[in-house]
CSV table of C-alpha atoms in Angstrom, one decimal:
chain,number,residue,atom,x,y,z
A,1,MET,CA,-0.4,-0.3,0.0
A,2,LEU,CA,1.1,3.5,-1.0
A,3,ALA,CA,0.2,7.3,0.1
A,4,VAL,CA,-0.3,10.2,-2.0
A,5,VAL,CA,-0.7,13.1,0.2
A,6,THR,CA,-2.1,16.5,0.0
A,7,SER,CA,-0.2,18.4,2.2
A,8,TYR,CA,3.2,19.3,3.9
A,9,GLN,CA,0.9,19.1,7.3
A,10,SER,CA,-0.3,15.4,6.0
A,11,GLU,CA,3.2,14.5,4.3
A,12,MET,CA,4.4,14.9,8.1
A,13,LEU,CA,1.6,12.6,9.6
A,14,ALA,CA,2.0,10.0,7.7
A,15,ILE,CA,5.6,10.0,7.4
A,16,GLU,CA,5.8,9.8,11.1
A,17,ALA,CA,3.0,7.0,11.2
A,18,GLY,CA,4.8,5.1,8.8
A,19,ILE,CA,3.0,4.8,6.2
A,20,PRO,CA,4.7,4.7,2.6
A,21,LEU,CA,4.4,7.5,0.1
A,22,THR,CA,4.2,8.2,-3.8
A,23,THR,CA,3.5,10.4,-5.6
A,24,LEU,CA,0.6,11.4,-8.9
A,25,ALA,CA,3.7,11.5,-11.0
A,26,GLU,CA,4.8,7.8,-10.2
A,27,HIS,CA,1.4,6.8,-9.6
A,28,PRO,CA,-1.2,8.8,-12.0
A,29,GLU,CA,-4.4,6.8,-11.3
A,30,LEU,CA,-5.0,5.6,-7.5
A,31,ASP,CA,-7.4,3.1,-5.9
A,32,ILE,CA,-9.1,4.6,-3.7
A,33,ALA,CA,-9.2,8.5,-2.2
A,34,ILE,CA,-10.8,9.0,1.6
A,35,ASP,CA,-10.9,12.4,2.9
A,36,GLY,CA,-13.2,14.2,5.3
A,37,ALA,CA,-14.9,17.1,4.1
A,38,ASP,CA,-16.1,20.6,5.7
A,39,GLN,CA,-20.1,20.0,4.5
A,40,VAL,CA,-22.2,17.5,2.5
A,41,ASP,CA,-25.5,18.0,0.6
A,42,ALA,CA,-28.0,15.1,-0.3
A,43,ASP,CA,-27.0,15.0,-3.4
A,44,LEU,CA,-23.3,14.3,-2.1
A,45,ASN,CA,-21.7,17.4,-3.3
A,46,VAL,CA,-19.3,18.2,-0.7
A,47,ILE,CA,-17.9,21.6,0.2
A,48,LYS,CA,-13.7,21.3,1.1
A,49,GLY,CA,-11.1,23.3,2.2
A,50,GLY,CA,-10.8,24.7,5.6
A,51,GLY,CA,-7.6,23.7,5.8
A,52,ALA,CA,-7.0,25.6,2.6
A,53,ALA,CA,-5.6,21.9,0.7
A,54,HIS,CA,-8.5,21.7,-1.5
A,55,THR,CA,-6.7,22.3,-4.7
A,56,ARG,CA,-4.5,19.2,-4.4
A,57,GLU,CA,-7.3,17.5,-2.5
A,58,LYS,CA,-9.5,17.5,-5.8
A,59,VAL,CA,-6.4,16.9,-8.2
A,60,VAL,CA,-6.3,13.3,-5.8
A,61,ALA,CA,-10.3,12.7,-5.8
A,62,PHE,CA,-10.6,13.3,-9.8
A,63,SER,CA,-7.5,10.8,-9.7
A,64,SER,CA,-8.8,8.0,-8.3
A,65,GLU,CA,-11.3,5.2,-8.5
A,66,GLN,CA,-13.2,6.1,-5.7
A,67,PHE,CA,-13.6,8.6,-3.9
A,68,VAL,CA,-14.9,8.1,-0.1
A,69,VAL,CA,-16.1,11.2,2.3
A,70,VAL,CA,-15.6,10.7,6.2
A,71,VAL,CA,-17.6,12.9,8.1
A,72,ASP,CA,-19.7,13.2,11.5
A,73,GLU,CA,-23.6,13.6,11.2
A,74,SER,CA,-23.4,17.4,12.0
A,75,LYS,CA,-21.7,17.8,8.2
A,76,MET,CA,-24.6,16.7,6.8
A,77,LYS,CA,-26.8,18.7,5.2
A,78,GLU,CA,-30.2,19.1,2.4
A,79,LYS,CA,-28.4,21.8,0.9
A,80,LEU,CA,-24.8,23.1,0.8
A,81,ASP,CA,-24.5,26.5,2.9
A,82,HIS,CA,-21.1,26.2,4.1
A,83,PHE,CA,-18.7,29.2,2.8
A,84,VAL,CA,-16.6,28.0,-0.1
A,85,PRO,CA,-13.0,27.7,0.0
A,86,ILE,CA,-11.7,29.3,-3.4
A,87,GLU,CA,-7.8,29.3,-3.7
A,88,VAL,CA,-6.5,32.8,-5.7
A,89,LEU,CA,-3.8,33.7,-7.3
A,90,PRO,CA,-2.4,36.6,-5.4
A,91,TYR,CA,-2.3,39.0,-8.2
A,92,ALA,CA,-5.6,38.1,-9.1
A,93,LYS,CA,-7.5,38.4,-5.6
A,94,GLU,CA,-9.1,41.9,-6.1
A,95,LEU,CA,-10.7,40.2,-9.3
A,96,VAL,CA,-11.9,37.3,-7.8
A,97,MET,CA,-13.2,39.4,-4.9
A,98,ARG,CA,-15.5,41.4,-7.2
A,99,CYS,CA,-16.2,38.2,-9.0
A,100,VAL,CA,-17.6,36.2,-6.0
A,101,ARG,CA,-20.0,39.3,-5.4
A,102,GLU,CA,-21.3,39.7,-8.7
A,103,LEU,CA,-22.2,36.0,-8.3
A,104,GLY,CA,-24.5,37.3,-4.8
A,105,GLY,CA,-21.3,35.4,-2.5
A,106,LYS,CA,-19.4,37.7,0.1
A,107,PRO,CA,-15.7,37.0,-0.2
A,108,GLN,CA,-13.5,37.3,3.1
A,109,LEU,CA,-9.5,37.0,2.7
A,110,ARG,CA,-8.8,34.0,5.2
A,111,LEU,CA,-6.5,35.1,7.7
A,112,ALA,CA,-3.7,33.3,9.3
A,113,SER,CA,-4.3,32.7,13.0
A,114,ARG,CA,-0.9,32.2,14.3
A,115,LYS,CA,1.0,34.5,12.4
A,116,ASP,CA,0.4,38.1,10.6
A,117,GLY,CA,-1.2,38.6,7.4
A,118,PRO,CA,-3.3,35.7,4.8
A,119,VAL,CA,-3.0,32.2,4.5
A,120,ILE,CA,-0.8,30.9,1.9
A,121,THR,CA,-1.5,27.2,0.7
A,122,ASP,CA,0.5,24.9,-0.2
A,123,ASN,CA,0.9,25.9,-3.7
A,124,GLY,CA,1.9,29.4,-2.4
A,125,ASN,CA,-1.4,30.8,-3.0
A,126,LEU,CA,-4.2,33.1,-1.4
A,127,VAL,CA,-7.5,32.0,0.0
A,128,ILE,CA,-10.6,33.9,0.1
A,129,ASP,CA,-13.9,32.2,1.8
A,130,ALA,CA,-17.0,33.5,0.0
A,131,SER,CA,-20.6,33.4,1.9
A,132,PHE,CA,-23.0,32.3,-0.7
A,133,GLY,CA,-25.6,31.4,1.8
A,134,ILE,CA,-28.3,27.8,1.2
A,135,ILE,CA,-26.3,27.0,-2.5
A,136,GLU,CA,-29.9,26.2,-4.6
A,137,ASN,CA,-27.5,24.8,-7.8
A,138,VAL,CA,-24.0,23.7,-6.3
A,139,GLU,CA,-23.5,22.8,-10.2
A,140,ALA,CA,-23.9,26.0,-11.7
A,141,LEU,CA,-22.1,28.1,-8.7
A,142,ALA,CA,-18.9,25.3,-9.8
A,143,ILE,CA,-18.8,26.3,-13.3
A,144,SER,CA,-19.1,29.8,-12.4
A,145,LEU,CA,-16.3,30.4,-9.9
A,146,SER,CA,-14.4,28.3,-12.3
A,147,MET,CA,-15.0,30.7,-14.9
A,148,CYS,CA,-13.6,33.5,-13.0
A,149,PRO,CA,-10.0,34.3,-14.2
A,150,GLY,CA,-7.1,33.7,-11.2
A,151,VAL,CA,-9.4,31.4,-9.3
A,152,VAL,CA,-7.0,28.0,-9.2
A,153,GLU,CA,-9.7,26.1,-7.4
A,154,HIS,CA,-12.9,25.9,-5.3
A,155,GLY,CA,-14.3,23.8,-2.6
A,156,ILE,CA,-17.2,22.6,-4.1
A,157,PHE,CA,-16.8,18.7,-5.2
A,158,THR,CA,-19.6,17.8,-7.6
A,159,ASP,CA,-20.2,14.5,-9.6
A,160,VAL,CA,-17.1,12.6,-7.9
A,161,THR,CA,-17.6,11.1,-4.7
A,162,ASP,CA,-18.8,7.9,-4.6
A,163,MET,CA,-19.6,7.2,-1.1
A,164,VAL,CA,-20.2,8.8,2.5
A,165,LEU,CA,-19.5,7.8,5.9
A,166,VAL,CA,-21.2,9.2,8.8
A,167,GLY,CA,-20.5,8.9,11.7
A,168,ASN,CA,-23.4,9.3,14.6
A,169,LYS,CA,-23.1,10.6,17.7
A,170,ASP,CA,-24.5,6.8,19.1
A,171,GLY,CA,-21.3,5.6,17.8
A,172,SER,CA,-23.1,3.9,14.5
A,173,VAL,CA,-22.1,4.8,10.9
A,174,THR,CA,-24.2,5.2,8.3
A,175,THR,CA,-23.2,4.9,4.5
A,176,PHE,CA,-24.5,7.0,1.2
A,177,ASP,CA,-23.6,6.4,-1.9
A,178,THR,CA,-24.1,7.1,-6.0
A,179,LEU,CA,-25.6,4.1,-6.1
A,180,GLY,CA,-29.0,4.2,-4.3
């Protein structure tokens, strides 16, 4: 078994745990990707990016034959309403903020908590957190955000999640999958 990591933090944890690592360059097709999420809706659309690694996480998810999301029951919603993390080229920050406002969102540059200044992704970019309220058309918003020049990637994952495992307060696990 080999693993592909999506952030410097997960790389350090994997090394510490003795998990053998590889890269997408060496293994471009993966059997399975398992990850958490900030929120999941009834159609298994997902918002990720609370840790600012959503670009690499999306690349790994789409490189995998099966993408499994693991969350607790508080992350499950009928409709997504979590803010959408957007990785942005620093040069395009103001343009992307304007695009988000034109799409009805409220953009906010994510600031670091233990240093002065903004969060910088492992790719060297900025993160804008955009609140849209209840997202009625997830796919349309995902497409519109992707069309904005300067957006590297956003945290809306559509048409990629194969299974969601939900840990419940009583200790049980509920499974949702795309097969029904």
